[in-house]
Coordinates of C-alpha atoms in Angstrom, one line a residue:
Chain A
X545 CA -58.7 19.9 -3.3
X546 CA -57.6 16.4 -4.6
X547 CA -55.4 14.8 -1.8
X548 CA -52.1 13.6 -3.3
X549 CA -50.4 11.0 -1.5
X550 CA -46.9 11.4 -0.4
X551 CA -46.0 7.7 -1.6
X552 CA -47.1 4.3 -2.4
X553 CA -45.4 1.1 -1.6
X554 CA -46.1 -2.0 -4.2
X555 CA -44.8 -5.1 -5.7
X556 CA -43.0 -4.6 -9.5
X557 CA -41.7 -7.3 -11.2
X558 CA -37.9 -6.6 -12.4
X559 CA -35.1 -7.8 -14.4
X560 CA -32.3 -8.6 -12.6
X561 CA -29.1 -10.2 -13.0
X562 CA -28.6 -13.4 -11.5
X563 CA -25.2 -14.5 -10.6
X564 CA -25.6 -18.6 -10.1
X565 CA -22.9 -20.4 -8.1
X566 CA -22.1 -24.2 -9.1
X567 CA -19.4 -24.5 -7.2
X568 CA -18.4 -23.2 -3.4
X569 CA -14.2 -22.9 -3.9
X570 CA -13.5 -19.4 -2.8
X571 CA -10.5 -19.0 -5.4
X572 CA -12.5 -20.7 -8.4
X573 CA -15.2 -18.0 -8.0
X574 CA -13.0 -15.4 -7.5
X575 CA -10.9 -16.1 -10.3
X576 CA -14.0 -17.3 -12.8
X577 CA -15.4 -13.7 -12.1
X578 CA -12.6 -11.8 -12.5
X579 CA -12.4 -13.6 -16.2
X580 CA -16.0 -12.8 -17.0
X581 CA -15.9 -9.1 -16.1
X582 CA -12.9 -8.2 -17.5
X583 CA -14.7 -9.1 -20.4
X584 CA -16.8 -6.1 -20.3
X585 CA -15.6 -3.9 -16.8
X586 CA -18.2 -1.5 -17.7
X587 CA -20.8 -3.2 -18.3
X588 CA -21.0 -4.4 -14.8
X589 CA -20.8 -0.4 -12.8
X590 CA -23.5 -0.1 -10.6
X591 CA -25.5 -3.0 -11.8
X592 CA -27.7 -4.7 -9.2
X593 CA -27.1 -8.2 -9.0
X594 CA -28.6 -11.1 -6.7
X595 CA -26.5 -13.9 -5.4
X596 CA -27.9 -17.6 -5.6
X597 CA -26.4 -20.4 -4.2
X598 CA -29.1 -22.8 -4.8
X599 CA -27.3 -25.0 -7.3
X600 CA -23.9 -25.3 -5.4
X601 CA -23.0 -28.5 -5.2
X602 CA -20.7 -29.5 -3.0
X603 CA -20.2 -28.3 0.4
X604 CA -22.1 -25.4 0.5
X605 CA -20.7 -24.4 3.9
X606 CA -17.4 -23.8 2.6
X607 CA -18.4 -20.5 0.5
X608 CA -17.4 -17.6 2.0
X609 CA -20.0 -15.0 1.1
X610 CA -19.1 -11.9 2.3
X611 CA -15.8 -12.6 0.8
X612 CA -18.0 -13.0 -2.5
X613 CA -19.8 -9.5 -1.6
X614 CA -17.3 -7.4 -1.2
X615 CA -15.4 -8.7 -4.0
X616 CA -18.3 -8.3 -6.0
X617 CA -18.2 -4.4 -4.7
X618 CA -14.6 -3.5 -5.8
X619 CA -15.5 -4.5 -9.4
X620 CA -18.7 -2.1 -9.5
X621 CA -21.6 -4.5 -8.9
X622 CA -24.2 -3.5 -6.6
X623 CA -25.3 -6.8 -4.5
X624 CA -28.8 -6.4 -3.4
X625 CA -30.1 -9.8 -2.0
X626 CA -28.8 -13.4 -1.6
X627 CA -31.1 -16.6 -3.0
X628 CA -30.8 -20.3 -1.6
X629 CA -28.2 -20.0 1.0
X630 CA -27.7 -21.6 4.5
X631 CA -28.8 -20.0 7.7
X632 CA -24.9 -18.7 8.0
X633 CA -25.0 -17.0 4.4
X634 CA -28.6 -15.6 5.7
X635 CA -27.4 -14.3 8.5
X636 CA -23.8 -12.7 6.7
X637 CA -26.3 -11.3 3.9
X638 CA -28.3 -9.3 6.7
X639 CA -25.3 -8.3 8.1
X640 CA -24.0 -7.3 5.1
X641 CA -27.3 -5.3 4.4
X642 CA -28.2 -7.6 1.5
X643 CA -32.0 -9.0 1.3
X644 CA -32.6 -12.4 1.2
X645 CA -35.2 -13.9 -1.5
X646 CA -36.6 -17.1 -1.4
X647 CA -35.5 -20.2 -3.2
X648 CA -37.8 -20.8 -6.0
X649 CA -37.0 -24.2 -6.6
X650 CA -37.1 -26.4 -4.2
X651 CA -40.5 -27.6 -3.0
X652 CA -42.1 -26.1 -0.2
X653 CA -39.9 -27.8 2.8
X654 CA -43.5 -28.9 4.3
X655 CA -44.3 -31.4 1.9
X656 CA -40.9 -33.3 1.7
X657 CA -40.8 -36.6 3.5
X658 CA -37.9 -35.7 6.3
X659 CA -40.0 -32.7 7.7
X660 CA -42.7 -35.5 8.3
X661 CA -40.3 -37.7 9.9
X662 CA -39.1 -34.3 12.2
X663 CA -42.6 -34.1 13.4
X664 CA -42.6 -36.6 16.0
X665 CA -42.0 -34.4 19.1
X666 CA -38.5 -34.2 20.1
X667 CA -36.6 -32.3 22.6
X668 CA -35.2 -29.7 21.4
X669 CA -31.6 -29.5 22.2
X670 CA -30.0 -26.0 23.9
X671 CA -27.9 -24.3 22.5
X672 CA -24.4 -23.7 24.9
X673 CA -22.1 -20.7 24.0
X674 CA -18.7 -20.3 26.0
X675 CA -17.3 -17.0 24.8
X676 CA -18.8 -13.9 25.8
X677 CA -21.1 -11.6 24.2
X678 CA -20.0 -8.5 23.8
X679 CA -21.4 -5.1 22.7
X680 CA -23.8 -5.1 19.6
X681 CA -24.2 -9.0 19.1
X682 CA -27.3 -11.2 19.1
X683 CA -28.0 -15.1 19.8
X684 CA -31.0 -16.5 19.4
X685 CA -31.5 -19.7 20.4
X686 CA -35.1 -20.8 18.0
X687 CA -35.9 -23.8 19.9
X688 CA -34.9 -24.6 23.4
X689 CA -32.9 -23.2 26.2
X690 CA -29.8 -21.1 25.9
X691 CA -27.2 -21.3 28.2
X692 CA -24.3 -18.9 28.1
X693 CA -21.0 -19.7 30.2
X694 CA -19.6 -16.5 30.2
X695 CA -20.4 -13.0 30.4
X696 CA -23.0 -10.8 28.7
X697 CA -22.2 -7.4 27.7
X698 CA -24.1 -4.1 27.8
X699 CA -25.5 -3.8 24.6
X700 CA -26.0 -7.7 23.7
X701 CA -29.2 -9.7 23.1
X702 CA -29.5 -12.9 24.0
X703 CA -32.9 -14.5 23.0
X704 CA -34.5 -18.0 23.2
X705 CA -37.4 -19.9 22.3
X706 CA -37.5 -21.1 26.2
X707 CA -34.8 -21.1 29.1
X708 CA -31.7 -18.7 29.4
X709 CA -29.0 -19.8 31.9
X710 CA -26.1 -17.5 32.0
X711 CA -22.6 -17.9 34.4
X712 CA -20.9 -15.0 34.1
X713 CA -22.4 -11.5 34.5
X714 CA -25.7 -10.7 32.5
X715 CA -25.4 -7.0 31.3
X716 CA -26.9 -7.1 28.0
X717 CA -30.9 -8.0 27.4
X718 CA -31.9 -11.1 28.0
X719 CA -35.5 -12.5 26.3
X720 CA -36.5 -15.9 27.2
X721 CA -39.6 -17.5 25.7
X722 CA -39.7 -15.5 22.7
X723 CA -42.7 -17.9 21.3
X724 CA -45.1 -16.7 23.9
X725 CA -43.9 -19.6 26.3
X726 CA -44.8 -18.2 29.7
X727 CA -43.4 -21.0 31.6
X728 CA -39.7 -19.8 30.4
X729 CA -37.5 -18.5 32.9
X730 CA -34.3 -16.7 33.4
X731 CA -31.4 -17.6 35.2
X732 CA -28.1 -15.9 36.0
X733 CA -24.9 -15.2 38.2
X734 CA -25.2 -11.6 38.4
X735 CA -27.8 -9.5 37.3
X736 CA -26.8 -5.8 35.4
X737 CA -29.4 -6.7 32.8
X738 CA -30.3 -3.5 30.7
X739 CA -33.4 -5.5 30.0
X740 CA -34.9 -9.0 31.2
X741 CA -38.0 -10.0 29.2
X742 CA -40.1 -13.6 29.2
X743 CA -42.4 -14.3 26.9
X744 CA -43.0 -10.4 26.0
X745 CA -43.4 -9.0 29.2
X746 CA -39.9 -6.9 30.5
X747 CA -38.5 -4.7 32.5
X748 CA -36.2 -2.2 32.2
X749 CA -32.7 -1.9 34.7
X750 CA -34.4 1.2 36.2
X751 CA -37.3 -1.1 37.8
X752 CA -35.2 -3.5 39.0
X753 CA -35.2 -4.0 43.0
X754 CA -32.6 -2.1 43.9
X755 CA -30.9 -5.1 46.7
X756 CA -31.1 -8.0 43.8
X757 CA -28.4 -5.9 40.9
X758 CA -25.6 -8.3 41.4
X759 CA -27.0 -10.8 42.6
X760 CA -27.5 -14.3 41.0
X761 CA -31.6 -14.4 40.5
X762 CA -34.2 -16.0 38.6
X763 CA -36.5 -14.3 36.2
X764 CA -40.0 -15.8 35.8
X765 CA -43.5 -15.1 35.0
X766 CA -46.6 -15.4 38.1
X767 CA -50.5 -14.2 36.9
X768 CA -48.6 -12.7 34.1
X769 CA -46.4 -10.2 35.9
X770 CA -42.7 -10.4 35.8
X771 CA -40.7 -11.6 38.8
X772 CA -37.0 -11.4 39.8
X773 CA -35.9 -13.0 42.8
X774 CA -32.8 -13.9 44.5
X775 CA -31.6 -17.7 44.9
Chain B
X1480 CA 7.4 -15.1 11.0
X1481 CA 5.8 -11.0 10.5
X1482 CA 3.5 -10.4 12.6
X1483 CA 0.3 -7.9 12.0
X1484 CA -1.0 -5.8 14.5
X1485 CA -4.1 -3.6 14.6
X1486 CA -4.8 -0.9 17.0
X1487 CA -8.2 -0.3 17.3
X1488 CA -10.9 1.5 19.8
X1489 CA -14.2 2.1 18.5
X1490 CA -14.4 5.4 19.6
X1491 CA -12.3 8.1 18.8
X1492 CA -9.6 10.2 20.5
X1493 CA -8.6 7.7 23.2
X1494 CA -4.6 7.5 22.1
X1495 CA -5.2 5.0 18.9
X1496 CA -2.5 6.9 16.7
X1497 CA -0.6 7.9 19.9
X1498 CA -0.1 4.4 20.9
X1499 CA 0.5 3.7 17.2
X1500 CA 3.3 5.6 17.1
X1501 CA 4.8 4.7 20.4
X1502 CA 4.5 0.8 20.0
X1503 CA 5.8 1.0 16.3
X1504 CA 8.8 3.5 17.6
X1505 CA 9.2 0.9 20.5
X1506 CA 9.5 -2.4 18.4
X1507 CA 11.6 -0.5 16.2
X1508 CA 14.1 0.8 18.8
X1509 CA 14.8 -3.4 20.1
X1510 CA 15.7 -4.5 16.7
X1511 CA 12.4 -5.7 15.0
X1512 CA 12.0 -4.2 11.8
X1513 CA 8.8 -2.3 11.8
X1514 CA 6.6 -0.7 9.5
X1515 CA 3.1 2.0 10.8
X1516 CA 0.5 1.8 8.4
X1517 CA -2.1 4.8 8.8
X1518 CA -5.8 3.5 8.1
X1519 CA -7.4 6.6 8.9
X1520 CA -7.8 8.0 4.9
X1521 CA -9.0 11.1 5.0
X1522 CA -8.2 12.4 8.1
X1523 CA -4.2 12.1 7.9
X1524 CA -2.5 12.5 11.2
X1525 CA -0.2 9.2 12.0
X1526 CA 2.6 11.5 9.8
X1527 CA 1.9 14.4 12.2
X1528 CA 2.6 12.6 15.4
X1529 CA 5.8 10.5 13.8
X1530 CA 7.0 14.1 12.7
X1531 CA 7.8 13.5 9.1
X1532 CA 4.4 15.1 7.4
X1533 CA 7.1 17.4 5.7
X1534 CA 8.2 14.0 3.6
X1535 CA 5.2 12.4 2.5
X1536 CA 5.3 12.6 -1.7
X1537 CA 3.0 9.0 -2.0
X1538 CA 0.5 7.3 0.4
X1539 CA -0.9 4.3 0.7
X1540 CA -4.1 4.7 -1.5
X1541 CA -1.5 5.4 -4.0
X1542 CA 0.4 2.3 -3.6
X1543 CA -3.5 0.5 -3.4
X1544 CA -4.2 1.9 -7.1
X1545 CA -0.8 0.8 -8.4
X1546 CA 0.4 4.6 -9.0
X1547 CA 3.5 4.2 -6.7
X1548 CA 5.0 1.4 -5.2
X1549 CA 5.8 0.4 -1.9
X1550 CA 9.3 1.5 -2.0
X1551 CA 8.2 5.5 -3.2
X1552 CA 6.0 5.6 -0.4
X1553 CA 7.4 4.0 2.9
X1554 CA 9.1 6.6 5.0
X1555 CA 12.0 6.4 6.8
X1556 CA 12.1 7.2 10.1
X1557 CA 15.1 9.7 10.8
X1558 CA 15.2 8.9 14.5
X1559 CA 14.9 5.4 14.8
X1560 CA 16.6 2.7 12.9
X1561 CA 14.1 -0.3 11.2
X1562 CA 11.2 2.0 11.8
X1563 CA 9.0 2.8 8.5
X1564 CA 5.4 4.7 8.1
X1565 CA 3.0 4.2 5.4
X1566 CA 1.4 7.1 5.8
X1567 CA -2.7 8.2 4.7
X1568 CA -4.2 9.7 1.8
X1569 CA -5.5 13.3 3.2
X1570 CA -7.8 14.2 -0.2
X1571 CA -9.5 10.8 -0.5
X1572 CA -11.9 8.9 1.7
X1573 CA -12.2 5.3 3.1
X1574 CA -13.8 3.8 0.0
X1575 CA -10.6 3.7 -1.7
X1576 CA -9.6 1.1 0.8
X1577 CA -10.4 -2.2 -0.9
X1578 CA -10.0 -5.9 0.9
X1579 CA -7.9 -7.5 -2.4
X1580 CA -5.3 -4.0 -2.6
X1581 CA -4.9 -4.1 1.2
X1582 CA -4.0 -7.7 1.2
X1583 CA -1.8 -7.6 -1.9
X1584 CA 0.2 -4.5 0.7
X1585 CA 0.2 -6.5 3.4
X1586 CA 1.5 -9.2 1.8
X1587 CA 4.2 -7.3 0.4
X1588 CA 5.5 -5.7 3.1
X1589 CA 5.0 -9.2 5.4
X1590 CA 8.3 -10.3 3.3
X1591 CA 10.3 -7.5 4.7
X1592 CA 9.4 -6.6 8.0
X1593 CA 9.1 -8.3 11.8
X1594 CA 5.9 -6.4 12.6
X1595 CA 3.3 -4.3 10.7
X1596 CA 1.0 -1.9 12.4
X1597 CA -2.2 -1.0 11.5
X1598 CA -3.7 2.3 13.1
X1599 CA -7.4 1.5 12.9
X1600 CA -9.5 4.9 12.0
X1601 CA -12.1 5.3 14.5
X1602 CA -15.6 3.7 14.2
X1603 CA -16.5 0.5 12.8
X1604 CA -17.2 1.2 9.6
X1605 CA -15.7 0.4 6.4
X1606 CA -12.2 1.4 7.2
X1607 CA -12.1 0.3 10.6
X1608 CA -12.6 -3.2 9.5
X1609 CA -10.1 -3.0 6.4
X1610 CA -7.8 -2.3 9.5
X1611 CA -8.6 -5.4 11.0
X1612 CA -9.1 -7.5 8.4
X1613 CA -5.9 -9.3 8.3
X1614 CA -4.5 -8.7 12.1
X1615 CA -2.9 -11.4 13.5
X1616 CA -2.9 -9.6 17.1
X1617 CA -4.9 -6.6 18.2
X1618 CA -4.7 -4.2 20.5
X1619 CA -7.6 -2.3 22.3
X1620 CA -7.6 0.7 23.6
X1621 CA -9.5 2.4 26.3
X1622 CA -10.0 5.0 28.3
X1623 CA -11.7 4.1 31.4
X1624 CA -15.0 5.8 30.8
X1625 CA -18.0 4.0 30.1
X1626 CA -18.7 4.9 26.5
X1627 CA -15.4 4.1 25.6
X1628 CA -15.2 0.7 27.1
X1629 CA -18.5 0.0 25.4
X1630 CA -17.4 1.0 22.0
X1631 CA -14.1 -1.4 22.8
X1632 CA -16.5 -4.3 23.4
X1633 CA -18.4 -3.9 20.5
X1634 CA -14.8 -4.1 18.7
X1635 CA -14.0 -7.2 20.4
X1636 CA -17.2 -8.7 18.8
X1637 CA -15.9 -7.3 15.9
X1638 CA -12.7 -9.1 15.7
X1639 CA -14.1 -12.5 16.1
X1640 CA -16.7 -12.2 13.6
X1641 CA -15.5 -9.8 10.9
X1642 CA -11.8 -10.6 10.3
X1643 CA -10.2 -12.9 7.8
X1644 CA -9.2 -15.5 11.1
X1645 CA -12.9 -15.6 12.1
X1646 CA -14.3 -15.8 8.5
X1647 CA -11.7 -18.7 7.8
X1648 CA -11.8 -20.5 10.8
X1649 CA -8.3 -20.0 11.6
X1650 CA -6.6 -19.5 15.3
X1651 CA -8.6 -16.3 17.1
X1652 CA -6.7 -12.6 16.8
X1653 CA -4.8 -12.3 19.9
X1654 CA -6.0 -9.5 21.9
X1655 CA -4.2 -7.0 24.2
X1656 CA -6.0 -4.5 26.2
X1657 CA -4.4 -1.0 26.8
X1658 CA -6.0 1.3 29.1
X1659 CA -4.6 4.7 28.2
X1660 CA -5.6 8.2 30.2
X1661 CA -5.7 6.5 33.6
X1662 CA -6.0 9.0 36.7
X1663 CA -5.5 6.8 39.8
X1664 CA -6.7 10.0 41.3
X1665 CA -10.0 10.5 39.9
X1666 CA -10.4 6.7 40.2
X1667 CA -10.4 7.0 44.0
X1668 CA -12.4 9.6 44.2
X1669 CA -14.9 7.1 42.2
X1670 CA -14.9 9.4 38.7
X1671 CA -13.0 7.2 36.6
X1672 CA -13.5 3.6 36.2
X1673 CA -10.8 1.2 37.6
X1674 CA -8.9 -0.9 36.0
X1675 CA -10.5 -4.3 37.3
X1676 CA -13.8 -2.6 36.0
X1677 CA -12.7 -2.3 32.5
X1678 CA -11.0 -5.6 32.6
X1679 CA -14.2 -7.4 34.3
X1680 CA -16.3 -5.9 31.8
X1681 CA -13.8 -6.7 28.5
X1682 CA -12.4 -9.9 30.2
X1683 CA -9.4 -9.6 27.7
X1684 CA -5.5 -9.9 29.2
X1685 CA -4.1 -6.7 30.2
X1686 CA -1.3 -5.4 28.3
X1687 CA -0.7 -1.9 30.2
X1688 CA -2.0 0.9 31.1
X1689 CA -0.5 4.8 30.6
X1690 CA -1.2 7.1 32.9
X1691 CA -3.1 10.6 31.8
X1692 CA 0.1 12.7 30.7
X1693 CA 0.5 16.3 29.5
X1694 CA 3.8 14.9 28.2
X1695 CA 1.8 13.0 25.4
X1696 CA 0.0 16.4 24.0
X1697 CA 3.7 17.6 23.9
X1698 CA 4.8 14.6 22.1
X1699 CA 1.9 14.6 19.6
X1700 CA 2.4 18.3 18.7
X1701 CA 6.2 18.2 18.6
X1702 CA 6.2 15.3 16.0
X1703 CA 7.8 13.2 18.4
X1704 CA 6.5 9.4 20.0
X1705 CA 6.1 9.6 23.8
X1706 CA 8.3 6.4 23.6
X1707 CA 11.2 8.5 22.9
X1708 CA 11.1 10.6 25.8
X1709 CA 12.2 8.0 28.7
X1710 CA 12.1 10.5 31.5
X1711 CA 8.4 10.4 31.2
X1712 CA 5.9 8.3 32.8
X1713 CA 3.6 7.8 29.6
X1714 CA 7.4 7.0 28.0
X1715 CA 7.9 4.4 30.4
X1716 CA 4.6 2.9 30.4
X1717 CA 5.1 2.1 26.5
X1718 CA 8.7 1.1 27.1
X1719 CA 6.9 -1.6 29.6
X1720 CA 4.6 -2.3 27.0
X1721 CA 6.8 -2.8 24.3
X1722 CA 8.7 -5.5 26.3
X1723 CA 5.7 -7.6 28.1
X1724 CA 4.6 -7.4 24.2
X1725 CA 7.5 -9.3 23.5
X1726 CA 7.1 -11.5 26.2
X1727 CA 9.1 -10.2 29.0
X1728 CA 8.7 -9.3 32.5
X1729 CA 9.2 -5.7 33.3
X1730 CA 11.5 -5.2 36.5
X1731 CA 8.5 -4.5 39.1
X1732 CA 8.7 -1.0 41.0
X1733 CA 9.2 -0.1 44.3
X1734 CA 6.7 -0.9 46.9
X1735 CA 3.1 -0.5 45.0
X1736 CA 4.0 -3.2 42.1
X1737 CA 4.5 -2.1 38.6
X1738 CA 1.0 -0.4 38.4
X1739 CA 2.0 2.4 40.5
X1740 CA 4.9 3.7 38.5
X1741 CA 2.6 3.4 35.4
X1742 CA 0.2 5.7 37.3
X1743 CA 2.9 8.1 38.1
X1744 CA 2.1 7.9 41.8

């Protein structure tokens, strides 16, 4: 019996189209695109297309892409990934469901001079949110501490690269030392976490001590084993 | 100045197109003209409850794809002077909502009426968020039940991230929590969440809450708003709304504070 494989994942080179930005005024695209696919409104049903914002100009931060998805949407296209953005337009394109390719011309970021000049140990500053987290959000703070002034909800992530401080009630799960740093620690008010976690190792609300839900605690590792206790 | 307000939940069946109706009906009876735009496409019922699903000839998808206007499709209300629905499509779904023919509504009817309200379809999907898109204020509402006031977090999140104010930087949504199908009963008996749970855990102002009412499955099925029946708690409670909405203080009752006539207690 010849064994036939159910499927096969590999790389294939397409063609796709390519819409290039110049330009990051919200009503200049919009009414530039309208232009061009009125043009030809069929032509454009269904067709994939990739976003790339690698030769805007000016402020890039200005350019509202989801704006630019969904617009894309009602005239038929079919956005599938986003090329040469910021972090923000990363993060709106995996919101958004999009992929996110990378930018093929500029130089690999290691070799330019400024990353040399970065490379000098620094301290890497927190990162201080004051609104709360609710329900089905995530922060990650990639280098240093987070520290979070208000509440976390059930259902939120919070994540850093070392510390997390948080003053209002911690419902949500909290990861501290996401790197593997397992001198990070976790600090908060009141502890409802659904899930504490430094440097990989967690635990769940159900093995919580029962006398420390409530209570303002810290979170750290000792010989590898997590620890939660009152201050 | 028009004002747009969505009313929104997350999850489903907790009074959304009840209160809706009410607060629309409410505005509408102290002068503000008013118009109740159902979001829910699809799944039609905003008409139901308002009582005129005998009138509706075009909906709002229709005015969207240009094959009515505004004017063919707005209904009067019979009861209530200034008070005007834009009802749903029933035979088409949410897709047909798009961002650039809901603004180009909304900005229509902003030149004509005090306050528009959006009633949000359940969810936070596609149509849920056309809902909220272009809200000025919001109001959540909850039952006091766990899963509830989780989905109406998750909302919250929702409106500062996904809405035309957050994407453009512009002044926050206001938000207004509404706790609707409160039991002060079952609360003391510990079944029900209290009300300084919900708000600990939402940490948004508190707008009102209406007590659990068999009135309100009356009201729904008659065709007629809750708000319109005065001799009922869940009546008074939206009348209350209504007028800490527009920024006054609601004569407090008897002994217990205002709470306790809300409760019907």
């Amino acid at each position: 019996m010849k064994y036939k494989p159910v499927l096969e994942l590999k790389g294939s080179l397409l063609t796709l189209m390519v819409l290039n930005l110049f330009n990051s005024d919200n009503e200049l695209i919009a009414k530039a695109l309208a232009e061009k696919i009125s043009k030809a409104p069929d032509f454009f049903q269904q067709v994939p297309i990739v976003i790339d914002l690698q030769a805007v100009e000016d402020n890039q931060a200005v350019l509202d892409l989801s704006e630019l998805v969904k617009l894309l949407r009602t005239y038929g296209l079919t956005p599938v990934a986003v090329r040469g953005g910021n972090i923000e337009h990363n993060e709106i394109a995996l919101n958004m469901n999009l992929g996110i390719l990378n930018n093929i011309k500029s130089p690999a970021p290691q070799l330019t001079l400024e990353t040399k000049v970065a490379a000098v140990p620094e301290i890497p500053a927190a990162k201080i949110i004051r609104d709360p987290i609710r329900s089905g959000q995530q922060v990650i703070a990639e280098k240093g501490d987070l520290i979070i002034l208000s509440a976390v909800s059930h259902g939120a992530e919070i994540l850093a690269d070392r510390h997390i401080h948080v003053y209002g009630a911690l419902r949500g799960r909290a990861l501290a030392g996401i790197n593997g740093d397992n001198k990070a620690q976790i600090f908060c008010q009141q502890l409802y976490a659904d899930l504490l976690s430094v440097a990989g190792k967690y635990q769940v609300n159900e093995d919580f001590p029962e006398d420390l839900i409530g209570k303002s605690t810290q979170t750290y590792l000792e010989q590898d084993k997590l620890n939660i206790k009152k201050l | 100045m028009s004002k747009i307000i969505v009313i929104t939940s997350g999850k489903g069946g907790v009074g959304k197109t009840t209160t809706s109706a009410a607060f629309a009906t409410g505005l509408a009876l102290r002068g503000n003209k008013t118009v109740v735009i159902d979001f829910d496409v699809g799944l039609r019922n905003l008409d139901l409850v308002m009582g005129c699903e005998r009138r509706v000839v075009y909906d709002f998808i229709n005015v969207i794809n240009g094959e009515a206007n505004l004017n063919q499709a707005l209904i009067k209300d019979k009861r209530v002077e200034n008070l005007f629905i834009l009802p749903a499509s029933q035979t088409r779904n949410k897709d047909a909502l798009t961002l650039k023919g809901v603004a180009r509504i909304l900005e229509e009817l902003k030149k004509d009426f005090d306050y528009i309200i959006c009633d949000s379809p359940a969810g936070i999907e596609h149509g849920a968020i056309m809902a909220m898109y272009f809200a000025d204020e919001a109001l959540i509402v909850t039952n006091p039940e766990v899963s509830s006031v989780r989905d109406s977090d998750r909302i919250i999140g929702m409106l500062s991230s996904k809405t035309r104010r957050a994407m453009q930087k512009m002044p926050a949504i206001k938000e207004h929590l509404l706790i609707t199908r409160y039991e002060e009963k079952r609360v003391n008996k510990g079944e029900m969440l209290s009300i300084k749970d919900v708000q600990e855990i939402l940490a948004i102002s508190l707008l009102g809450v209406i007590p659990e009412s068999l009135e309100i499955l009356k009201a729904s099925n008659s065709g007629i708003p809750v708000i319109l029946n005065k001799e009922t708690d869940a009546g008074q409670a939206y009348l209350d709304i209504v007028a800490r909405f527009l920024g006054e203080e609601p004569p407090q009752r008897k002994k217990k504070g205002f709470f306790s006539r809300l409760f019907g207690i």
